[in-house]
C-alpha positions as MATLAB code, in Angstrom:
seq = 'MGKNDTQIINGDADYDELLKRVGDVLAKGRDSIAVAVKSAIVRSYWEIGQYIIEYEQKGHAKAEYGSDLLNRLAHDLTERYGKGFSRSNVVYIRKLYLVYPKSQTLSDQLSFSHYIELLKLDDELERSFYEKECETEHWGVRELKRQMKSMLFHRIALSSDKNEVLRLAREGQIIEKPEDIFAGQRAA';
ca = [
      38.738   27.751    9.859;
      39.364   31.193   11.288;
      37.911   32.821   14.363;
      35.434   34.884   12.303;
      34.168   31.760   10.484;
      33.417   29.998   13.772;
      31.669   33.077   15.097;
      29.475   33.317   11.972;
      28.531   29.619   12.020;
      27.742   29.368   15.731;
      25.465   32.377   16.181;
      24.186   33.304   12.741;
      20.435   33.161   12.132;
      21.106   33.179    8.390;
      23.206   30.044    8.770;
      20.402   28.358   10.714;
      18.044   29.238    7.861;
      20.536   27.817    5.328;
      20.814   24.602    7.324;
      17.016   24.323    7.528;
      16.614   24.859    3.776;
      19.287   22.279    2.959;
      17.612   19.838    5.336;
      14.233   20.465    3.689;
      15.680   19.785    0.223;
      17.296   16.563    1.445;
      14.079   15.391    3.111;
      12.051   16.155   -0.016;
      14.600   14.353   -2.200;
      14.605   11.299    0.048;
      10.799   11.215    0.044;
      10.803   11.407   -3.761;
      13.269    8.544   -3.960;
      11.138    6.412   -1.616;
       8.009    7.084   -3.694;
       9.875    6.283   -6.919;
      11.226    3.006   -5.511;
       7.785    1.933   -4.188;
       6.195    2.792   -7.506;
       8.877    0.964   -9.511;
       8.444   -2.172   -7.396;
       4.651   -2.156   -7.761;
       4.856   -1.563  -11.523;
       7.502   -4.286  -11.911;
       5.413   -6.762   -9.949;
       2.358   -5.848  -12.026;
       4.311   -6.574  -15.201;
       5.622   -9.854  -13.760;
       2.020  -10.758  -12.898;
       1.055  -10.054  -16.507;
       3.813  -12.386  -17.759;
       2.714  -15.118  -15.375;
      -0.910  -14.896  -16.555;
       0.122  -14.858  -20.211;
       2.350  -17.888  -19.641;
      -0.391  -19.735  -17.766;
      -3.022  -19.036  -20.375;
      -0.816  -19.653  -23.438;
      -3.265  -17.694  -25.578;
      -6.386  -19.268  -24.049;
      -9.042  -17.376  -22.124;
      -8.383  -19.402  -18.958;
      -5.327  -21.003  -17.423;
      -4.830  -24.704  -16.851;
      -5.246  -25.485  -13.191;
      -3.141  -27.875  -11.181;
       0.178  -26.709  -12.580;
       3.125  -26.336  -10.259;
       4.132  -23.087  -11.955;
       3.914  -20.778   -8.927;
       5.933  -23.106   -6.683;
       8.586  -23.544   -9.341;
       8.703  -19.834  -10.157;
       8.954  -18.861   -6.479;
      11.834  -21.285   -6.001;
      13.731  -20.199   -9.119;
      13.228  -16.461   -8.552;
      14.439  -16.790   -4.967;
      17.537  -18.669   -6.120;
      18.342  -16.100   -8.793;
      17.228  -12.830   -7.184;
      17.108  -13.452   -3.452;
      14.381  -12.816   -0.906;
      10.953  -11.465   -1.734;
       9.715  -14.251   -3.986;
       8.051  -16.667   -1.607;
       5.179  -18.618   -3.078;
       2.679  -16.352   -1.335;
       4.360  -13.233   -2.767;
       4.323  -14.755   -6.261;
       0.616  -15.501   -5.774;
       0.024  -11.835   -4.833;
       2.153  -10.622   -7.756;
      -0.055  -12.683  -10.064;
      -3.219  -11.465   -8.350;
      -2.086   -7.835   -8.623;
      -2.345   -8.116  -12.392;
      -5.665   -9.957  -12.259;
      -7.317   -7.413   -9.937;
      -5.724   -4.342  -11.566;
      -5.597   -5.292  -15.269;
      -4.749   -1.690  -16.226;
      -1.468   -0.537  -14.718;
      -2.700    3.066  -14.791;
      -5.124    2.234  -11.972;
      -2.235    1.519   -9.584;
      -1.421    4.279   -7.114;
       2.106    5.675   -6.887;
       1.411    6.355   -3.208;
       0.962    2.725   -2.199;
       3.605    0.087   -1.658;
       3.343   -3.549   -2.655;
       2.707   -4.291    1.031;
      -0.391   -2.054    0.830;
      -1.521   -3.972   -2.235;
      -1.017   -7.328   -0.512;
      -3.511   -6.221    2.163;
      -5.921   -4.788   -0.408;
      -5.759   -7.958   -2.508;
      -7.043   -9.935    0.463;
     -10.412   -8.207   -0.044;
     -12.788   -9.821   -2.528;
     -15.250   -6.925   -2.623;
     -14.153   -4.396   -5.264;
     -16.003   -1.498   -3.619;
     -14.459   -2.231   -0.224;
     -10.986   -2.564   -1.763;
     -11.446    0.740   -3.617;
     -12.598    2.450   -0.417;
      -9.499    1.379    1.543;
      -7.237    2.252   -1.364;
      -8.646    5.807   -1.492;
      -8.401    6.175    2.292;
      -4.750    5.077    2.163;
      -4.045    7.754   -0.415;
      -6.074   10.520    1.238;
      -5.042    9.857    4.832;
      -1.489    8.662    4.017;
      -1.992    5.400    5.884;
       0.932    3.098    6.335;
       0.391   -0.645    6.057;
      -0.076   -1.004    9.820;
      -2.850    1.615    9.822;
      -4.503    0.006    6.801;
      -4.547   -3.357    8.598;
      -5.939   -1.725   11.733;
      -8.726    0.012    9.835;
      -9.592   -3.145    7.905;
      -9.680   -5.146   11.135;
     -11.932   -2.516   12.718;
     -14.266   -2.934    9.721;
     -14.250    0.791    8.914;
     -15.828    0.223    5.495;
     -18.717   -1.748    6.992;
     -19.212    0.721    9.835;
     -19.501    3.544    7.328;
     -21.849    1.532    5.135;
     -24.126    0.843    8.130;
     -23.894    4.302    9.659;
     -26.274    7.168    9.148;
     -23.448    9.553   10.134;
     -20.575    8.582    7.847;
     -18.488   11.645    8.760;
     -18.664   10.724   12.457;
     -17.459    7.184   11.731;
     -14.549    8.569    9.686;
     -13.729   11.012   12.502;
     -13.688    8.185   15.059;
     -11.508    6.105   12.757;
      -8.995    8.942   12.443;
      -8.910    9.212   16.229;
      -8.053    5.535   16.433;
     -11.244    3.922   17.728;
     -10.629    0.231   18.329;
     -13.290   -2.456   17.860;
     -13.236   -4.783   20.863;
     -16.741   -6.251   20.720;
     -19.486   -6.380   18.066;
     -21.384   -3.457   19.614;
     -18.385   -1.192   18.992;
     -19.073   -1.348   15.255;
     -22.086    0.851   15.832;
     -20.339    3.299   18.171;
     -20.291    5.958   15.461;
     -24.078    5.860   15.245;
     -24.600    6.163   19.018;
     -22.064    8.979   19.362;
     -23.961   11.156   16.900;
];
């Protein structure tokens, strides 16, 4: 590299702009890859859940209970494909299909870890609420757990000022005692 090349690289605003643009393209590409991988995992697990249900039901409307299928499947999948197929994960993979019977209803923005937390909720409306908040607010799994633990859905349902409760949630209000659930109502 010649003297002029070094001079251009070290003090050139155009070069800084080039470096920024290249960095932006790389960041965007990496984000796209991460979204594609998350989506592929969720869709694959949904399809595996479908196969499990079909196998369990063998053409009948309901499955036979008491089978050791999930234990056996978890063991064999782990042996063949490595980590990620504990019995509890296989249970959630199965449940993913049961709760979301149409794969089109799955969000490309959520990871399987998000879905594990959402699948812990029995109430469809509550689950849908947290799913939408994850998408809108770009919550990670840790934030989703925090908001679920703080009973955000229930606070909003009980509140006369739903926007205030959402604002407090975004600011990170923590529930430490039962009275804190109603903090959004008193603040208004």
